[in-house]
């Protein structure tokens, strides 16, 4: 079976991380990674990017809007 | 993480994304008028909601109003919530509908139903060997290793770069990557919230992640050269 080239591997990273590559293609993907420092590094950087995105600090609503919504919640159901 | 034994303790925990209690607990608390729970939802989801709203309208003010209108609709609607979807999906669906109406009013609609993303590769072709090279399709030069972010300064610079990269993304890509990677939604939730197919979700997510990785690569490269 044809081996994946690096330019193919980089386009399959998300499908791979989602666990959506079928078994034969998943096997070829991992086989490529095992022998390719560049793609292994690319995958690592992709994972690091995803990790960093998950650590972005929350942006709260401006205090005023937040207070208004909390007040609306307190007053709910009242005439 | 140990399971907290009772509801009272659960609801005083400071919540972060994905650490909210199960839906039935959330819904019961909201119906009982538990303000701590409402504040927890507000603080956990408002960021993603602001980002998503911003994909539909042209100003931050409009986006904030959409988020506020959404929460008001949630307050009105919680009694009638039937649990056909998760609370999170329900809230985000209200947001998307509110944002769409607003977008139409502002004459700024984003073609959410279009399934065709550009087929352009996510990594520049010039990074790979051509047909006349010894190994066509393989890296010309390996991607440079990244430094492990050390210290608060670097970490905050990286965060700034990521925020800037997100802001540059096309709206649909930004919505998907925000929901998935920043807010921690599942792919099923994203498809339901944005009404897109799983395949389309994956393509948008991949393009967005590759773009953000590319921005970080540029940043580390510049930092390395000036070091």
Tab-separated table of C-alpha atoms in Angstrom:
chain	number	residue	atom	x	y	z
A	1	UNK	CA	0.000	0.000	0.000
A	2	UNK	CA	1.182	3.515	-0.786
A	3	UNK	CA	2.854	5.301	2.089
A	4	UNK	CA	1.614	8.680	3.235
A	5	UNK	CA	3.827	11.637	2.418
A	6	UNK	CA	4.304	14.477	4.899
A	7	UNK	CA	2.044	16.872	2.985
A	8	UNK	CA	-0.745	14.291	3.268
A	9	UNK	CA	-0.104	13.611	6.946
A	10	UNK	CA	-0.398	17.275	7.977
A	11	UNK	CA	-3.916	17.403	6.497
A	12	UNK	CA	-5.032	14.331	8.433
A	13	UNK	CA	-3.970	15.432	11.899
A	14	UNK	CA	-7.406	16.532	13.105
A	15	UNK	CA	-9.129	13.474	11.647
A	16	UNK	CA	-6.514	11.364	13.420
A	17	UNK	CA	-6.905	13.175	16.750
A	18	UNK	CA	-10.691	12.809	16.481
A	19	UNK	CA	-10.219	9.062	16.175
A	20	UNK	CA	-11.930	9.151	12.797
A	21	UNK	CA	-9.229	7.569	10.641
A	22	UNK	CA	-10.225	4.046	9.655
A	23	UNK	CA	-7.918	1.249	10.750
A	24	UNK	CA	-5.817	0.877	7.585
A	25	UNK	CA	-5.281	4.630	7.216
A	26	UNK	CA	-4.678	5.010	10.958
A	27	UNK	CA	-2.027	2.344	10.700
A	28	UNK	CA	-0.318	4.076	7.796
A	29	UNK	CA	-0.529	7.401	9.616
A	30	UNK	CA	1.177	6.029	12.722
A	31	UNK	CA	3.708	4.151	10.649
A	32	UNK	CA	4.665	7.420	8.966
A	33	UNK	CA	4.917	9.247	12.307
A	34	UNK	CA	7.160	6.539	13.703
A	35	UNK	CA	9.728	7.214	10.996
A	36	UNK	CA	9.328	10.964	10.452
A	37	UNK	CA	10.693	13.458	12.939
A	38	UNK	CA	9.129	16.396	11.082
A	39	UNK	CA	5.589	15.051	11.214
A	40	UNK	CA	5.987	13.857	14.786
A	41	UNK	CA	7.021	17.390	15.687
A	42	UNK	CA	4.139	18.852	13.693
A	43	UNK	CA	1.660	16.648	15.554
A	44	UNK	CA	3.231	17.639	18.875
A	45	UNK	CA	2.910	21.322	18.007
A	46	UNK	CA	-0.678	20.792	16.913
A	47	UNK	CA	-1.433	19.175	20.276
A	48	UNK	CA	0.389	21.986	22.110
A	49	UNK	CA	-1.723	24.534	20.213
A	50	UNK	CA	-4.938	22.758	21.182
A	51	UNK	CA	-3.751	22.598	24.799
A	52	UNK	CA	-2.934	26.317	24.844
A	53	UNK	CA	-6.352	27.178	23.389
A	54	UNK	CA	-7.953	25.303	26.283
A	55	UNK	CA	-6.029	27.419	28.776
A	56	UNK	CA	-7.127	30.828	27.584
A	57	UNK	CA	-8.458	32.764	30.560
A	58	UNK	CA	-12.215	33.371	30.583
A	59	UNK	CA	-13.555	36.683	29.360
A	60	UNK	CA	-16.313	37.637	31.715
A	61	UNK	CA	-19.248	39.770	30.797
A	62	UNK	CA	-18.694	43.380	31.834
A	63	UNK	CA	-19.597	43.690	35.528
A	64	UNK	CA	-22.604	45.860	34.833
A	65	UNK	CA	-24.194	43.395	32.403
A	66	UNK	CA	-23.466	40.529	34.770
A	67	UNK	CA	-25.139	42.329	37.666
A	68	UNK	CA	-28.153	43.161	35.522
A	69	UNK	CA	-28.573	39.521	34.519
A	70	UNK	CA	-28.220	38.316	38.107
A	71	UNK	CA	-30.907	40.818	39.098
A	72	UNK	CA	-33.141	39.595	36.268
A	73	UNK	CA	-32.660	36.045	37.534
A	74	UNK	CA	-33.568	37.061	41.103
A	75	UNK	CA	-36.682	38.841	39.888
A	76	UNK	CA	-37.860	36.090	37.579
A	77	UNK	CA	-41.422	34.972	38.046
A	78	UNK	CA	-42.299	38.102	39.940
A	79	UNK	CA	-44.989	40.269	38.429
B	1	UNK	CA	-11.496	14.431	41.108
B	2	UNK	CA	-13.711	12.829	43.702
B	3	UNK	CA	-17.458	12.958	43.339
B	4	UNK	CA	-18.899	15.459	45.724
B	5	UNK	CA	-21.450	13.785	47.950
B	6	UNK	CA	-24.291	16.210	47.915
B	7	UNK	CA	-25.791	18.970	45.892
B	8	UNK	CA	-25.154	21.684	48.405
B	9	UNK	CA	-21.414	21.250	48.149
B	10	UNK	CA	-21.533	20.868	44.406
B	11	UNK	CA	-23.084	24.215	43.805
B	12	UNK	CA	-20.675	26.272	45.870
B	13	UNK	CA	-17.634	24.951	43.986
B	14	UNK	CA	-16.080	27.493	41.654
B	15	UNK	CA	-16.826	26.099	38.245
B	16	UNK	CA	-14.571	25.975	35.265
B	17	UNK	CA	-15.476	24.729	31.798
B	18	UNK	CA	-16.592	21.138	31.825
B	19	UNK	CA	-16.788	20.979	35.613
B	20	UNK	CA	-20.419	21.949	35.915
B	21	UNK	CA	-22.676	19.420	37.632
B	22	UNK	CA	-25.000	17.179	35.577
B	23	UNK	CA	-27.866	18.804	33.718
B	24	UNK	CA	-30.637	17.624	36.043
B	25	UNK	CA	-28.835	19.260	38.976
B	26	UNK	CA	-28.338	22.473	36.986
B	27	UNK	CA	-31.957	22.640	35.863
B	28	UNK	CA	-33.348	21.892	39.330
B	29	UNK	CA	-31.123	24.571	40.857
B	30	UNK	CA	-32.130	27.185	38.295
B	31	UNK	CA	-35.815	26.415	38.773
B	32	UNK	CA	-35.348	26.711	42.532
B	33	UNK	CA	-33.862	30.167	42.006
B	34	UNK	CA	-30.269	29.234	42.956
B	35	UNK	CA	-28.349	32.359	42.016
B	36	UNK	CA	-24.938	30.754	42.554
B	37	UNK	CA	-25.738	28.214	39.871
B	38	UNK	CA	-26.958	30.883	37.473
B	39	UNK	CA	-23.789	32.910	38.084
B	40	UNK	CA	-21.699	29.782	37.472
B	41	UNK	CA	-23.297	29.219	34.071
B	42	UNK	CA	-22.942	32.894	33.259
B	43	UNK	CA	-19.234	32.902	34.094
B	44	UNK	CA	-18.502	29.586	32.409
B	45	UNK	CA	-20.273	30.090	29.092
B	46	UNK	CA	-20.345	33.820	28.428
B	47	UNK	CA	-16.898	33.908	26.794
B	48	UNK	CA	-17.769	31.300	24.187
B	49	UNK	CA	-21.105	33.002	23.687
B	50	UNK	CA	-19.470	36.381	23.120
B	51	UNK	CA	-17.084	34.896	20.556
B	52	UNK	CA	-19.849	33.080	18.776
B	53	UNK	CA	-22.111	36.132	18.769
B	54	UNK	CA	-19.235	38.163	17.371
B	55	UNK	CA	-19.180	35.842	14.359
B	56	UNK	CA	-22.625	37.080	13.405
B	57	UNK	CA	-22.492	40.798	14.102
B	58	UNK	CA	-19.990	43.532	13.466
B	59	UNK	CA	-19.370	45.075	16.885
B	60	UNK	CA	-18.518	43.930	20.382
B	61	UNK	CA	-21.448	45.937	21.739
B	62	UNK	CA	-23.893	44.072	19.526
B	63	UNK	CA	-22.334	40.769	20.575
B	64	UNK	CA	-22.739	41.675	24.245
B	65	UNK	CA	-26.367	42.554	23.713
B	66	UNK	CA	-26.961	39.222	22.019
B	67	UNK	CA	-25.420	37.410	24.974
B	68	UNK	CA	-27.572	39.395	27.401
B	69	UNK	CA	-30.736	38.739	25.380
B	70	UNK	CA	-29.845	35.055	25.333
B	71	UNK	CA	-29.531	34.861	29.117
B	72	UNK	CA	-32.831	36.708	29.521
B	73	UNK	CA	-34.441	34.118	27.217
B	74	UNK	CA	-32.837	31.357	29.300
B	75	UNK	CA	-34.298	32.860	32.494
B	76	UNK	CA	-37.733	32.991	30.867
B	77	UNK	CA	-37.444	29.551	29.329
B	78	UNK	CA	-35.946	27.404	32.067
B	79	UNK	CA	-39.349	26.321	33.428
B	80	UNK	CA	-40.283	24.996	30.031
B	81	UNK	CA	-36.925	23.339	29.255
B	82	UNK	CA	-37.701	19.781	28.191
B	83	UNK	CA	-34.249	18.267	28.219
B	84	UNK	CA	-34.252	17.145	24.595
B	85	UNK	CA	-30.725	18.465	24.283
B	86	UNK	CA	-28.132	19.308	26.915
B	87	UNK	CA	-28.566	22.602	28.765
B	88	UNK	CA	-25.386	23.878	27.126
B	89	UNK	CA	-26.607	23.084	23.613
B	90	UNK	CA	-29.993	24.605	24.422
B	91	UNK	CA	-28.410	27.856	25.629
B	92	UNK	CA	-26.068	28.053	22.634
B	93	UNK	CA	-28.929	27.355	20.220
B	94	UNK	CA	-30.848	30.285	21.682
B	95	UNK	CA	-27.721	32.363	21.200
B	96	UNK	CA	-27.278	31.350	17.560
B	97	UNK	CA	-30.923	32.126	16.768
B	98	UNK	CA	-30.747	35.472	18.541
B	99	UNK	CA	-27.491	36.290	16.757
B	100	UNK	CA	-28.878	35.340	13.343
B	101	UNK	CA	-31.886	37.601	13.761
B	102	UNK	CA	-29.642	40.410	14.859
B	103	UNK	CA	-27.218	39.760	11.997
B	104	UNK	CA	-30.060	40.004	9.498
B	105	UNK	CA	-31.187	43.255	11.077
B	106	UNK	CA	-27.684	44.652	10.845
B	107	UNK	CA	-27.420	43.394	7.315
B	108	UNK	CA	-24.433	41.272	8.152
B	109	UNK	CA	-25.095	37.638	7.513
B	110	UNK	CA	-22.476	34.951	7.562
B	111	UNK	CA	-23.185	32.091	5.158
B	112	UNK	CA	-23.380	29.337	7.761
B	113	UNK	CA	-25.011	26.848	5.460
B	114	UNK	CA	-22.241	26.896	2.888
B	115	UNK	CA	-20.416	23.577	3.075
B	116	UNK	CA	-17.588	24.463	0.747
B	117	UNK	CA	-14.385	25.447	2.429
B	118	UNK	CA	-11.456	26.246	0.253
B	119	UNK	CA	-9.480	23.164	-0.620
B	120	UNK	CA	-6.242	25.059	-0.159
B	121	UNK	CA	-3.669	23.071	1.861
B	122	UNK	CA	-3.263	24.165	5.480
B	123	UNK	CA	0.536	24.034	5.332
B	124	UNK	CA	2.243	26.023	2.605
B	125	UNK	CA	3.281	23.791	-0.298
B	126	UNK	CA	6.718	25.420	-0.372
B	127	UNK	CA	7.508	23.657	2.904
B	128	UNK	CA	7.538	20.327	1.085
B	129	UNK	CA	9.779	18.858	-1.624
B	130	UNK	CA	8.535	19.112	-5.198
B	131	UNK	CA	8.202	16.406	-7.828
B	132	UNK	CA	11.821	16.779	-8.971
B	133	UNK	CA	13.244	16.509	-5.456
B	134	UNK	CA	14.424	13.213	-3.965
B	135	UNK	CA	11.382	12.797	-1.676
B	136	UNK	CA	8.354	14.544	-3.187
B	137	UNK	CA	5.791	15.585	-0.592
B	138	UNK	CA	8.219	15.330	2.313
B	139	UNK	CA	9.466	18.201	4.463
B	140	UNK	CA	12.217	20.284	2.901
B	141	UNK	CA	13.227	21.382	6.348
B	142	UNK	CA	11.732	19.971	9.502
B	143	UNK	CA	9.524	22.315	11.494
B	144	UNK	CA	11.680	23.994	14.136
B	145	UNK	CA	11.210	22.707	17.647
B	146	UNK	CA	9.297	25.064	19.938
B	147	UNK	CA	10.617	26.194	23.280
B	148	UNK	CA	8.604	24.978	26.209
B	149	UNK	CA	6.931	28.123	27.438
B	150	UNK	CA	8.685	29.123	30.624
B	151	UNK	CA	7.676	31.841	32.970
B	152	UNK	CA	4.598	33.972	33.083
B	153	UNK	CA	5.804	36.549	30.533
B	154	UNK	CA	6.234	34.039	27.733
B	155	UNK	CA	2.989	32.296	28.633
B	156	UNK	CA	1.081	35.564	28.508
B	157	UNK	CA	2.721	36.505	25.196
B	158	UNK	CA	1.682	33.160	23.776
B	159	UNK	CA	-1.864	33.717	25.003
B	160	UNK	CA	-1.870	37.125	23.332
B	161	UNK	CA	-0.697	35.559	20.066
B	162	UNK	CA	-3.392	32.930	20.236
B	163	UNK	CA	-6.110	35.498	20.923
B	164	UNK	CA	-4.882	37.546	17.947
B	165	UNK	CA	-4.801	34.460	15.737
B	166	UNK	CA	-8.384	33.611	16.698
B	167	UNK	CA	-9.514	37.141	15.915
B	168	UNK	CA	-8.059	36.826	12.396
B	169	UNK	CA	-9.867	33.608	11.524
B	170	UNK	CA	-12.849	33.545	9.185
B	171	UNK	CA	-16.028	33.602	11.354
B	172	UNK	CA	-17.068	29.993	10.802
B	173	UNK	CA	-13.633	28.644	11.647
B	174	UNK	CA	-13.452	30.867	14.687
B	175	UNK	CA	-16.822	29.696	15.949
B	176	UNK	CA	-15.882	26.024	15.620
B	177	UNK	CA	-12.427	26.274	17.203
B	178	UNK	CA	-13.766	28.435	20.040
B	179	UNK	CA	-16.500	25.970	20.877
B	180	UNK	CA	-14.296	22.895	20.548
B	181	UNK	CA	-10.860	23.838	21.796
B	182	UNK	CA	-11.478	26.891	23.987
B	183	UNK	CA	-14.830	25.943	25.486
B	184	UNK	CA	-14.408	22.188	25.373
B	185	UNK	CA	-17.618	21.237	23.547
B	186	UNK	CA	-17.790	17.820	21.879
B	187	UNK	CA	-17.962	17.582	18.090
B	188	UNK	CA	-21.599	16.429	18.412
B	189	UNK	CA	-22.465	19.526	20.445
B	190	UNK	CA	-20.770	21.818	17.918
B	191	UNK	CA	-22.615	20.224	15.003
B	192	UNK	CA	-25.924	20.650	16.814
B	193	UNK	CA	-25.235	24.226	17.919
B	194	UNK	CA	-24.036	25.412	14.509
B	195	UNK	CA	-26.203	23.051	12.431
B	196	UNK	CA	-23.308	21.756	10.394
B	197	UNK	CA	-22.306	18.239	9.383
B	198	UNK	CA	-19.597	16.288	11.185
B	199	UNK	CA	-17.406	16.420	8.084
B	200	UNK	CA	-17.810	20.170	7.759
B	201	UNK	CA	-17.084	20.638	11.457
B	202	UNK	CA	-13.861	18.665	11.085
B	203	UNK	CA	-12.675	20.643	8.067
B	204	UNK	CA	-13.353	23.987	9.767
B	205	UNK	CA	-11.667	22.813	12.963
B	206	UNK	CA	-8.595	21.550	11.139
B	207	UNK	CA	-8.154	24.730	9.118
B	208	UNK	CA	-8.555	26.848	12.240
B	209	UNK	CA	-6.087	24.807	14.314
B	210	UNK	CA	-3.528	24.786	11.507
B	211	UNK	CA	-3.830	28.580	11.201
B	212	UNK	CA	-3.319	29.121	14.940
B	213	UNK	CA	-0.367	26.694	14.980
B	214	UNK	CA	1.101	28.640	12.058
B	215	UNK	CA	0.829	31.910	13.990
B	216	UNK	CA	2.590	30.397	16.985
B	217	UNK	CA	5.291	29.025	14.695
B	218	UNK	CA	5.876	32.505	13.262
B	219	UNK	CA	6.019	33.946	16.756
B	220	UNK	CA	8.552	31.396	18.025
B	221	UNK	CA	10.597	31.791	14.853
B	222	UNK	CA	10.788	35.562	15.255
B	223	UNK	CA	11.643	35.193	18.943
B	224	UNK	CA	14.397	32.690	18.091
B	225	UNK	CA	15.969	34.945	15.469
B	226	UNK	CA	16.024	37.985	17.704
B	227	UNK	CA	17.426	36.016	20.645
